[in-house]
CSV table of C-alpha atoms (C1' of nucleotides) in Angstrom, one decimal:
chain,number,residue,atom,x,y,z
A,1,UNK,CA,-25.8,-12.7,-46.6
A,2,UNK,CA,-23.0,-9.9,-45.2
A,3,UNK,CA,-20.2,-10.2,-47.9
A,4,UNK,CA,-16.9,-9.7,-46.0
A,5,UNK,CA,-15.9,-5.2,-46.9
A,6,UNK,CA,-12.9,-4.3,-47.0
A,7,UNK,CA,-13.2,-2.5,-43.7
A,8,UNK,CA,-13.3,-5.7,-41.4
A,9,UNK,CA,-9.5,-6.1,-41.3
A,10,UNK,CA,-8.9,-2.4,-40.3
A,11,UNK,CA,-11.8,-2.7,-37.7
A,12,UNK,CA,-10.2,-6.1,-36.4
A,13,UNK,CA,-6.9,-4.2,-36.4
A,14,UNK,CA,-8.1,-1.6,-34.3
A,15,UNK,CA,-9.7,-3.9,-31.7
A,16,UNK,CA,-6.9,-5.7,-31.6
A,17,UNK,CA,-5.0,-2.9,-30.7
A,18,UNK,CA,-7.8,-1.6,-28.3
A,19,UNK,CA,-7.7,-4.7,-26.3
A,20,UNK,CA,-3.7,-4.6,-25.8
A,21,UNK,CA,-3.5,-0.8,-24.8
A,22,UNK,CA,-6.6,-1.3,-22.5
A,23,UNK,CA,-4.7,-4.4,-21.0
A,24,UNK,CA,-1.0,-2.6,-20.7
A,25,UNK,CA,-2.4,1.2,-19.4
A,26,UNK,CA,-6.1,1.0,-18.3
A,27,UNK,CA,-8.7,3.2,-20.0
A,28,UNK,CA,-7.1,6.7,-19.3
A,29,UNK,CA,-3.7,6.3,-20.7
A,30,UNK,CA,-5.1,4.0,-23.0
A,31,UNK,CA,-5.4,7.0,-26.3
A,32,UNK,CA,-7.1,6.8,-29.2
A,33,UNK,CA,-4.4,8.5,-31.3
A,34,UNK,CA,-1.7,5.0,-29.3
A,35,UNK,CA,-4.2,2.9,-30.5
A,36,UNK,CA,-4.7,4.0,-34.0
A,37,UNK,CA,-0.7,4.4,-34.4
A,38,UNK,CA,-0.8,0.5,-33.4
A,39,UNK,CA,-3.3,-0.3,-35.9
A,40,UNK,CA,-1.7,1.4,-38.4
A,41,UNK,CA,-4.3,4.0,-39.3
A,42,UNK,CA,-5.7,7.8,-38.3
A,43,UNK,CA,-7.5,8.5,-35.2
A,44,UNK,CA,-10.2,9.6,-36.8
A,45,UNK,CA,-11.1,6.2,-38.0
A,46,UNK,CA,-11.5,5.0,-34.5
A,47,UNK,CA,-14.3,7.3,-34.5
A,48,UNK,CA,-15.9,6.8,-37.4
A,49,UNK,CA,-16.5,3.1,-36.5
A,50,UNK,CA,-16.8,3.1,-32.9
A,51,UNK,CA,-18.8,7.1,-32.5
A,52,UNK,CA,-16.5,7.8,-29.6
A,53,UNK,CA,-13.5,6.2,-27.1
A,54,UNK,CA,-16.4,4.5,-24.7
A,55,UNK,CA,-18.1,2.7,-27.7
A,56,UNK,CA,-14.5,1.5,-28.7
A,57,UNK,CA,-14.0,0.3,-25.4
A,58,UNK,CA,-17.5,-1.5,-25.0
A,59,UNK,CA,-16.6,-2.9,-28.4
A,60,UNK,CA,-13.1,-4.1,-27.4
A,61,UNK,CA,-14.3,-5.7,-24.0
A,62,UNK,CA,-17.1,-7.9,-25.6
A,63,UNK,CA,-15.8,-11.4,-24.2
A,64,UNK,CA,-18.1,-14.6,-25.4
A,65,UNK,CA,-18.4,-15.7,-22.0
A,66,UNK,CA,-17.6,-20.0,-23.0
A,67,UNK,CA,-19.4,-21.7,-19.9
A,68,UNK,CA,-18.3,-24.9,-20.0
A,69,UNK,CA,-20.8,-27.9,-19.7
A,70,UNK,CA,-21.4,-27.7,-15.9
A,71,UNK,CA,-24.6,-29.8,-15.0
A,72,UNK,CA,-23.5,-33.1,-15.5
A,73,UNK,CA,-20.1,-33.0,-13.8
A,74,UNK,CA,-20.0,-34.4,-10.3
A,75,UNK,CA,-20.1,-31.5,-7.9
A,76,UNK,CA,-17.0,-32.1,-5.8
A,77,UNK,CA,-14.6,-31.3,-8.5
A,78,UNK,CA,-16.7,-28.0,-9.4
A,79,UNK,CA,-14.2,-25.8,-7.6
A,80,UNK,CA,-11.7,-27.0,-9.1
A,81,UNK,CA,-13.5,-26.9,-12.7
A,82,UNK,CA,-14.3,-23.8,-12.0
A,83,UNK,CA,-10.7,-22.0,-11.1
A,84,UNK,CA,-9.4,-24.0,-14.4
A,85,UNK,CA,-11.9,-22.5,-16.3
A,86,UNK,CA,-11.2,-19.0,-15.2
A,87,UNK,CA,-7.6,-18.7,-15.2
A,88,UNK,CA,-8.2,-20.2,-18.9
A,89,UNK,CA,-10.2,-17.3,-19.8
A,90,UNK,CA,-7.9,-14.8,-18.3
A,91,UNK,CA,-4.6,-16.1,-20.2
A,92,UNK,CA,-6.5,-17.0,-23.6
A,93,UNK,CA,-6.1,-13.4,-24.5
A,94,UNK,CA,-6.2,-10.1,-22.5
A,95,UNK,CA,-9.6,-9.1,-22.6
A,96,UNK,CA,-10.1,-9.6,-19.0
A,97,UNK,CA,-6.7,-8.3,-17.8
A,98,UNK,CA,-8.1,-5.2,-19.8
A,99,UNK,CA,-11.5,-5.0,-17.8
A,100,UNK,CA,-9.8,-5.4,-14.8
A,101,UNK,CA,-7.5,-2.8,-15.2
A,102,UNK,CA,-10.6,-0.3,-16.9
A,103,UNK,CA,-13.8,-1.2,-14.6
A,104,UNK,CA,-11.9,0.1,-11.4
A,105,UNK,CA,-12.0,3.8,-12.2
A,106,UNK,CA,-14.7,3.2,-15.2
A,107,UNK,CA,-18.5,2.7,-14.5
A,108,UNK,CA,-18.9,1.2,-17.7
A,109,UNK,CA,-16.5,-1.3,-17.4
A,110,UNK,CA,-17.4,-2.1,-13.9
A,111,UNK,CA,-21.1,-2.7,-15.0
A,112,UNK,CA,-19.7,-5.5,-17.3
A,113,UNK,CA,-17.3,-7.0,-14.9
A,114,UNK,CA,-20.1,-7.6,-13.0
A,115,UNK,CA,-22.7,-8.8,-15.6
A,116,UNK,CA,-20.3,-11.1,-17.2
A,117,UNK,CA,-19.6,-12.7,-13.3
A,118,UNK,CA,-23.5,-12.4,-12.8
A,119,UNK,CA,-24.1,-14.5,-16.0
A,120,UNK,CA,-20.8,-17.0,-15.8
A,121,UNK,CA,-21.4,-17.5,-11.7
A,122,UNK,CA,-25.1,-17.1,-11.3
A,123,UNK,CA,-26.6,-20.0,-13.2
A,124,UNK,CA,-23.9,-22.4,-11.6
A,125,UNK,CA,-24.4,-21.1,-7.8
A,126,UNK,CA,-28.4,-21.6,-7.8
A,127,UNK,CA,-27.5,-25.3,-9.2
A,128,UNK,CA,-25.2,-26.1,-6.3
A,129,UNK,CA,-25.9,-24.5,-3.5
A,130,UNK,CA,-27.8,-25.7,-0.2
A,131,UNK,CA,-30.1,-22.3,-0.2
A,132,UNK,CA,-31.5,-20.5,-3.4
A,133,UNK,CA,-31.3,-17.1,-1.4
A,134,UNK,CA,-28.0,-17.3,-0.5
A,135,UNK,CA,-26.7,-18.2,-4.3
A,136,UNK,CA,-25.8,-13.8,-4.7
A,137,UNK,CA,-23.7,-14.0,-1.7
A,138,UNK,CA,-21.8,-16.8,-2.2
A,139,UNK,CA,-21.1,-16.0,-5.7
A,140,UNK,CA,-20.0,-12.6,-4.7
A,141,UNK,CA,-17.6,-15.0,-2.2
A,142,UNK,CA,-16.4,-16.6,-5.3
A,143,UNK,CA,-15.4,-13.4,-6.9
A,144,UNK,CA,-13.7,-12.7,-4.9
A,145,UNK,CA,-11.5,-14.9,-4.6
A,146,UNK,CA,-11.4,-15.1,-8.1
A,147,UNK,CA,-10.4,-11.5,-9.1
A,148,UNK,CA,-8.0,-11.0,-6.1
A,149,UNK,CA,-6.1,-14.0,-7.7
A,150,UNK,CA,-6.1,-11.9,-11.2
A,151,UNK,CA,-5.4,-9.0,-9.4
A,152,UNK,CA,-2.6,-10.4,-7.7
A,153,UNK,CA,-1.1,-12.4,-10.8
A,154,UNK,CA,-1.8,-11.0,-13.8
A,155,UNK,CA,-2.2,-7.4,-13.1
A,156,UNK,CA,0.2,-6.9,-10.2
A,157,UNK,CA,2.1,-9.3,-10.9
A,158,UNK,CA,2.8,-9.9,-7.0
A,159,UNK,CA,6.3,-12.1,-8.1
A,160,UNK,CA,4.8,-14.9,-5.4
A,161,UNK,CA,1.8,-15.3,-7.3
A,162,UNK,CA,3.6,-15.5,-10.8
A,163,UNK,CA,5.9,-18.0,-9.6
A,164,UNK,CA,3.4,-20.1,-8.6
A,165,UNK,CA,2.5,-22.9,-11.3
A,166,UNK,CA,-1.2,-23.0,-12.9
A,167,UNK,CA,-1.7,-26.3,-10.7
A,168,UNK,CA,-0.7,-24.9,-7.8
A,169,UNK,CA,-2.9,-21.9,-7.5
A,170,UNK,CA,-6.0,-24.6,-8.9
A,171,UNK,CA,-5.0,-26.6,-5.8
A,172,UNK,CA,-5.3,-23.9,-3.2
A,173,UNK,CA,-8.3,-21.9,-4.7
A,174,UNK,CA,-10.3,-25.1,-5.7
A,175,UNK,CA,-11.1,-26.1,-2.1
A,176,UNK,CA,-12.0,-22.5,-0.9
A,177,UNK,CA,-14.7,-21.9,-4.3
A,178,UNK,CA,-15.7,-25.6,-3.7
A,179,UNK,CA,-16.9,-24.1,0.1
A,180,UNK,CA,-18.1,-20.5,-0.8
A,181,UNK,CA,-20.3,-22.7,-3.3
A,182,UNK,CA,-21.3,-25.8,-1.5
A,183,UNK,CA,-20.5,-25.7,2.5
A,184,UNK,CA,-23.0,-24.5,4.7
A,185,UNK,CA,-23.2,-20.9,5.6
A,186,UNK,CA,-20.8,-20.2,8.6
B,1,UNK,CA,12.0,21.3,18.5
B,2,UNK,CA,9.8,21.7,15.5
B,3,UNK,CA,7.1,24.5,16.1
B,4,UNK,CA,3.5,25.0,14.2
B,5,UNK,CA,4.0,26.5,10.8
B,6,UNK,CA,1.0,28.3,9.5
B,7,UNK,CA,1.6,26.0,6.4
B,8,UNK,CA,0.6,23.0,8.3
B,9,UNK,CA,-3.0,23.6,7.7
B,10,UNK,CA,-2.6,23.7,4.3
B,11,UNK,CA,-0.5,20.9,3.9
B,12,UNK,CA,-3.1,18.8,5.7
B,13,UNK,CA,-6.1,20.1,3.9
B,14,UNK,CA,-4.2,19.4,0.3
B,15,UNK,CA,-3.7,15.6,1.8
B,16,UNK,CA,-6.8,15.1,2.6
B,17,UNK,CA,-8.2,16.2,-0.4
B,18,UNK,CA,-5.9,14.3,-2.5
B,19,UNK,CA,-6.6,11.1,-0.5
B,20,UNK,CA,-10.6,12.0,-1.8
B,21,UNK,CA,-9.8,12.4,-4.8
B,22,UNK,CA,-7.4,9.6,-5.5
B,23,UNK,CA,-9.8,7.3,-3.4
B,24,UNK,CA,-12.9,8.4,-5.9
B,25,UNK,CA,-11.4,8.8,-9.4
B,26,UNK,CA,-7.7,6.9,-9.3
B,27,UNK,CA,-4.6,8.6,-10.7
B,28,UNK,CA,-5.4,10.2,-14.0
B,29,UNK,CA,-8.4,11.6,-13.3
B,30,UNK,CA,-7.8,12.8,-10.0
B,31,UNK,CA,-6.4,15.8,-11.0
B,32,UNK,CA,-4.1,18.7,-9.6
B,33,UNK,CA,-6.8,21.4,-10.1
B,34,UNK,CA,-9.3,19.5,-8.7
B,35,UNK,CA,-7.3,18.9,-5.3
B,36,UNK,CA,-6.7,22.3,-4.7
B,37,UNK,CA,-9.7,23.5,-5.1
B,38,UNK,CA,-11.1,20.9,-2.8
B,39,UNK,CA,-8.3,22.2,-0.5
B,40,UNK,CA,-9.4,25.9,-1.2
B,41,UNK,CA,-5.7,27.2,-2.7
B,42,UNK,CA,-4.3,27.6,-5.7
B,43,UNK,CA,-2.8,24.6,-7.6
B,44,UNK,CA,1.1,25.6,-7.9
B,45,UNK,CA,1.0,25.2,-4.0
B,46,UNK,CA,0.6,21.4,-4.3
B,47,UNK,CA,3.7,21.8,-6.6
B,48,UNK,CA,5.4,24.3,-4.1
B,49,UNK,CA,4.7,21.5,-0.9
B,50,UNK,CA,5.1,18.5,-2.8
B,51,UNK,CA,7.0,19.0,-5.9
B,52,UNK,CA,4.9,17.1,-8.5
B,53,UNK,CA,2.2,14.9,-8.9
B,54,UNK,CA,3.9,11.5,-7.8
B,55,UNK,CA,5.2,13.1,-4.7
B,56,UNK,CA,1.6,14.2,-3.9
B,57,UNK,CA,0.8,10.8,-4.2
B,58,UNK,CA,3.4,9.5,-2.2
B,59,UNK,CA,2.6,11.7,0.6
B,60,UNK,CA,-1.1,11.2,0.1
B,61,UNK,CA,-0.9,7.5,0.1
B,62,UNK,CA,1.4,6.7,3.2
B,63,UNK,CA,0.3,4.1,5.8
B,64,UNK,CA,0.8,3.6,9.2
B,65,UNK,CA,0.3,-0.2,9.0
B,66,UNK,CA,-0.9,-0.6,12.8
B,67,UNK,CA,-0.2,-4.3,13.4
B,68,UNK,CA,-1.8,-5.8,16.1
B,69,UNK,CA,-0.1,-7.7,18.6
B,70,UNK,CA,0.2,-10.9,16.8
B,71,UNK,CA,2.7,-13.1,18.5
B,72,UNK,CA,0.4,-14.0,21.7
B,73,UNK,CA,-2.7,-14.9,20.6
B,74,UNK,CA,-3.4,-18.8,19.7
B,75,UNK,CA,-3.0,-19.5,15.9
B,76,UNK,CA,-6.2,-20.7,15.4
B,77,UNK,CA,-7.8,-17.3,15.5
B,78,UNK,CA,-5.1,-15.7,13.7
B,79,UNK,CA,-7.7,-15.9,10.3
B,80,UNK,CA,-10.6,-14.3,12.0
B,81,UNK,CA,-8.1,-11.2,13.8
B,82,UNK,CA,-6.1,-11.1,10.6
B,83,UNK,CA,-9.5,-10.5,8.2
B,84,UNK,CA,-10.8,-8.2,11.2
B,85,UNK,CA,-7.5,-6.0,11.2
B,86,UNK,CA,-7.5,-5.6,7.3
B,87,UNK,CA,-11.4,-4.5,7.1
B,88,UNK,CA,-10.9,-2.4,10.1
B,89,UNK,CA,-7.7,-0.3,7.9
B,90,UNK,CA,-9.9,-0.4,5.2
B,91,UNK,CA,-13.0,1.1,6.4
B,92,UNK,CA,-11.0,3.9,8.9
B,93,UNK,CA,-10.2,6.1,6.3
B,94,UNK,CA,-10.0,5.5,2.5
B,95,UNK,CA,-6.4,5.6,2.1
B,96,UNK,CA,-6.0,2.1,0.9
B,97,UNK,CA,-9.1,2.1,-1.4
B,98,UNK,CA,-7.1,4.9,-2.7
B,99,UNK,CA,-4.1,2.8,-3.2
B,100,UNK,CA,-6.1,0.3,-4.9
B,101,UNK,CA,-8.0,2.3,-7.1
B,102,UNK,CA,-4.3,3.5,-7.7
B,103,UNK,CA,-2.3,0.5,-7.9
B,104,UNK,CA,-4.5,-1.2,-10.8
B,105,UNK,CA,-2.7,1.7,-13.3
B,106,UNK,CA,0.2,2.8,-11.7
B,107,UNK,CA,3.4,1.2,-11.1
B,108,UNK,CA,4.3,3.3,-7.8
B,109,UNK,CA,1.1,2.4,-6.4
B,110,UNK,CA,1.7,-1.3,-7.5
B,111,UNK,CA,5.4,-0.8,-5.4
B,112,UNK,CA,3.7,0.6,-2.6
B,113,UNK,CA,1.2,-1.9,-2.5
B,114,UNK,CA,3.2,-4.9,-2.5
B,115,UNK,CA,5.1,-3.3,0.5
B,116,UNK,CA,2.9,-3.1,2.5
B,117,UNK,CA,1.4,-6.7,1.9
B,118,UNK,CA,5.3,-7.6,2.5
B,119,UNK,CA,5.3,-5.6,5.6
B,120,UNK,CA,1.7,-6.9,7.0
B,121,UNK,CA,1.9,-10.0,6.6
B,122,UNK,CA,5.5,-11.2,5.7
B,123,UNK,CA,6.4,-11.4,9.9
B,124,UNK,CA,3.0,-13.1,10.4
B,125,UNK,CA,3.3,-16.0,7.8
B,126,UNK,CA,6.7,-16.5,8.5
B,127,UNK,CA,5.7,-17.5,12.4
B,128,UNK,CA,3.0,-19.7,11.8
B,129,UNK,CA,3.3,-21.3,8.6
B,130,UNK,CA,4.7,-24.9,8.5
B,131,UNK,CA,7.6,-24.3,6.0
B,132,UNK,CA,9.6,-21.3,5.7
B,133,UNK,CA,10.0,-21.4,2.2
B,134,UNK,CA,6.6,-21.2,1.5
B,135,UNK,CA,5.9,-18.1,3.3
B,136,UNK,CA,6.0,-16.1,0.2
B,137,UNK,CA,3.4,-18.0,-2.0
B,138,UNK,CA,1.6,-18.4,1.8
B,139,UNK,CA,1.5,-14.6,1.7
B,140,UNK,CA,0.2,-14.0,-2.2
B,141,UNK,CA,-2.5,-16.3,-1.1
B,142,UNK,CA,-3.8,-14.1,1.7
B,143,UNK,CA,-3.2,-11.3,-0.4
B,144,UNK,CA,-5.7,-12.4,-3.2
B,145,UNK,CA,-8.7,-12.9,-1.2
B,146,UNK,CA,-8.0,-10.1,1.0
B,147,UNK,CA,-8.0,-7.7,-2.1
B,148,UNK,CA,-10.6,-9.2,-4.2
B,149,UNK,CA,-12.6,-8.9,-1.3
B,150,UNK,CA,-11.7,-4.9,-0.9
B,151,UNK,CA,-11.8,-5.0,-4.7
B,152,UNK,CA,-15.6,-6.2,-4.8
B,153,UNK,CA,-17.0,-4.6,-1.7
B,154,UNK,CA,-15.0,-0.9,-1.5
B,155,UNK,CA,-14.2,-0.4,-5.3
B,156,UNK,CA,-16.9,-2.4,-7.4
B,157,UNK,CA,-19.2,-2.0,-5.0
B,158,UNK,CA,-20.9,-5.6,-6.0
B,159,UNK,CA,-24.5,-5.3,-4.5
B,160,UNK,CA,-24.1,-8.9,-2.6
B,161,UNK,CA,-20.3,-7.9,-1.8
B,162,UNK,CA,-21.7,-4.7,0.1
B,163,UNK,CA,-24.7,-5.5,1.7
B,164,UNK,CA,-23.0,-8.8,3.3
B,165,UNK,CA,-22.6,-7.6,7.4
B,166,UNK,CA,-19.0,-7.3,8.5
B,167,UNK,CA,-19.2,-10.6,10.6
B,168,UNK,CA,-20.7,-12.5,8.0
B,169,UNK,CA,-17.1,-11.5,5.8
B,170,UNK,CA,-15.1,-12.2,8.4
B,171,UNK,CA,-17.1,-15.6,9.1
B,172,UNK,CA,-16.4,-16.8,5.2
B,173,UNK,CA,-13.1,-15.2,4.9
B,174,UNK,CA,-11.4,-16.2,8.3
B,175,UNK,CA,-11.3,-20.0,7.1
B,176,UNK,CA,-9.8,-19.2,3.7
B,177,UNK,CA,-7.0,-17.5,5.5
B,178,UNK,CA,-6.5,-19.8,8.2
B,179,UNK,CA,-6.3,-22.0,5.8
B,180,UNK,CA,-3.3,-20.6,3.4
B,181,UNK,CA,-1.4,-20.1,6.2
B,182,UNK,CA,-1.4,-23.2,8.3
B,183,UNK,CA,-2.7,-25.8,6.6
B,184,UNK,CA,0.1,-28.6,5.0
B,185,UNK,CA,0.6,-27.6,1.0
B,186,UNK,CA,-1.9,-29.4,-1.0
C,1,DG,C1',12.2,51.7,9.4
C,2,DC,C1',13.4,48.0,6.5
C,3,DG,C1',14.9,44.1,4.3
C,4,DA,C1',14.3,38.8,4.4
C,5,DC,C1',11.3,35.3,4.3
C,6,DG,C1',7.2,32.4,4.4
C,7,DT,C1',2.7,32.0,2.3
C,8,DG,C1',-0.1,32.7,-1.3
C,9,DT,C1',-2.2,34.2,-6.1
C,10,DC,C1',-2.2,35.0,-11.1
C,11,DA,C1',-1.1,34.2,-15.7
C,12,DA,C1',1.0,31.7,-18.8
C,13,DC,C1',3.6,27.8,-21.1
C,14,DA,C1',4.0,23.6,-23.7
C,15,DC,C1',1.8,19.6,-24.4
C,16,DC,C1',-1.7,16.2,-25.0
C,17,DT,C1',-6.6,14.8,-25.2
C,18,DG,C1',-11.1,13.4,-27.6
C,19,DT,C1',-13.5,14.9,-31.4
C,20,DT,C1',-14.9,17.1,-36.0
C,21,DG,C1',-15.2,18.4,-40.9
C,22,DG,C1',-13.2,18.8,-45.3
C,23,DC,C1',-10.7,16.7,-48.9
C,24,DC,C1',-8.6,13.0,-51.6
C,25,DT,C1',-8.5,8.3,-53.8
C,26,DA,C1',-10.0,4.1,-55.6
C,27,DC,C1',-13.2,0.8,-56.4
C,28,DA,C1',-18.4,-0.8,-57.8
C,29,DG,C1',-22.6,-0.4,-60.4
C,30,DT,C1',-24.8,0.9,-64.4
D,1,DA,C1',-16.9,5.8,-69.2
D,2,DC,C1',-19.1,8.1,-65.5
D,3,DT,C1',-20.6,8.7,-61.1
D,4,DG,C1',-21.6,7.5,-56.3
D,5,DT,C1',-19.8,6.0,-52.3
D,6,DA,C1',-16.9,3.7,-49.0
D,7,DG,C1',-12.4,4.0,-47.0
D,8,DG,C1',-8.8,6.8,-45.6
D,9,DC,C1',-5.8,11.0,-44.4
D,10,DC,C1',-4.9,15.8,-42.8
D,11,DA,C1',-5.5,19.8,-40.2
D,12,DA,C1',-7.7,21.9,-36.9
D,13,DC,C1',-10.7,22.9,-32.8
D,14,DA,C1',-11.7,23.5,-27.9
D,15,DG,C1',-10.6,22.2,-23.7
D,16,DG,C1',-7.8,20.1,-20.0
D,17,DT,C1',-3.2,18.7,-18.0
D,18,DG,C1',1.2,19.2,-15.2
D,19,DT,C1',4.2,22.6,-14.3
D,20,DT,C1',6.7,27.2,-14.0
D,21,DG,C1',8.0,31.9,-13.0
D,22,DA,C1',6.8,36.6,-11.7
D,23,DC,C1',4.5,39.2,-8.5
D,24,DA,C1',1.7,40.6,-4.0
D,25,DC,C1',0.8,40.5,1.0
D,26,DG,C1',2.0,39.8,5.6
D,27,DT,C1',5.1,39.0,9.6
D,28,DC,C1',9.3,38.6,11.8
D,29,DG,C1',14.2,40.0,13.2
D,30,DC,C1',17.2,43.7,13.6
DNA sequence: GCGACGTGTCAACACCTGTTGGCCTACAGT
DNA sequence: ACTGTAGGCCAACAGGTGTTGACACGTCGC
């Protein structure tokens, strides 16, 4: 059994303020010695528990990916399910604003941006769509649409796209997800 | 009348090689050194022609937003030319996947983005969507699949995102558009 | 001929970056 | 009570950054 050290809350801490600087500057501007101020502590503890700044940041973008229950709903309303569930995810806490802002001039974080939409999209695409070899496509479609949204509202911050209420942006993106998923192929 | 300078070369070989640079590695680490040596002269001439880094960037990253002629054809197709016109800018020269890569960390680049989003498509939304007042969020909708497509096919690079042909985007995306901007709110 | 000016190079500044190793302190096990 | 070790700080390194000023070469007007 791990007994909880004494070093879990500075670790925490420094995640913590990982994810934040990640989400406000990207991975450049995003310092160790900025974050290490934050957490209250010397750079060189950064290293010591996360070997160098791209460990820290694999560390601080770990997201548990939460896939709601999906096969039993009816598969009209997946769209709309589906937006929900990803604008929950993005304003729970700003992990994904962070890998947004990181995986466009990071390899590393681009790699996980698209394994965590491989594994969240994947598994639901094959399950709805009319032809198994056209699920990749289709949930590249979805991604689309689904980052360009983030892009636009949370990282932007386009004022259009802020203004608009939660429901509103469900009940324009549901419809188009609901066809990259389910309509025939154009 | 303004005659040749002998500078003009240079000043076009340092653009160029900043809109490379920029495109491929995004502000920070597209880097005043590595320009000019791209460009084959010595650094303080980038500071000498443009004054400082953001300047070079501002030069680098204007846009001559070549609208088509919009106000003839039938609204119906206005999706399809309006996907088509944004793909075409994008894959000319890599000024706006520059400006993306850029945007993501940098608040001129954010500005300049939402510009020219304002300037593109502002006039168009306004003619053929039902309400005036919705124009705006009409707009941000456009916007967001329009980028996350650029996003996943010019900057990600998602395998299913890049090896989709050009009329096949354009086949999925046309709809989506059309859709934003003339169909009745939901 | 000669000075003015445009074009360019060189060397340096001041600062910031990720990263490292040594030293100090306080608690745990025996 | 003593010692090992984990947790933490400090100072420094080596390298890269944007930016600046002094100096050299050529060409033009006069």
């Amino acid at each position: 059994m791990t007994t909880a050290r004494r070093s879990d809350t500075t670790r925490a801490a420094i995640l913590e303020a990982a994810r934040e600087r990640f989400a406000a500057d990207g991975y450049e501007r995003a310092t160790i010695r900025a974050i290490a101020r934050d957490a209250g502590i010397d750079p060189s503890m950064v290293m010591r528990y996360f070997g160098n700044k791209e460990g820290l940041f694999a560390a601080a973008s770990e997201i548990d990916l939460a896939l709601p229950a999906l096969g039993a709903l009816p598969s009209r309303h997946i769209g709309a399910v589906l937006v929900n569930h990803f604008l929950d995810r993005w304003e729970r806490d700003d992990v994904l604003t962070g890998l947004l802002r990181v995986c466009v001039t990071n390899e590393i974080g681009a790699a996980r941006m698209q394994a965590i939409f491989e594994a969240q999209l994947g598994p639901v695409t094959l399950g709805v769509c009319p032809e198994p070899e056209e699920a990749p496509a289709r949930a590249a479609l979805v991604a689309s649409q689904i980052l360009g949204m983030a892009l636009s509202r949370y990282v932007l911050r386009f004022p259009p796209a802020v203004e608009m209420s939660r429901d509103e942006v469900v009940a324009w993106l549901a419809p188009t997800v609901q066809r990259y998923l389910t309509a025939e192929a154009p």
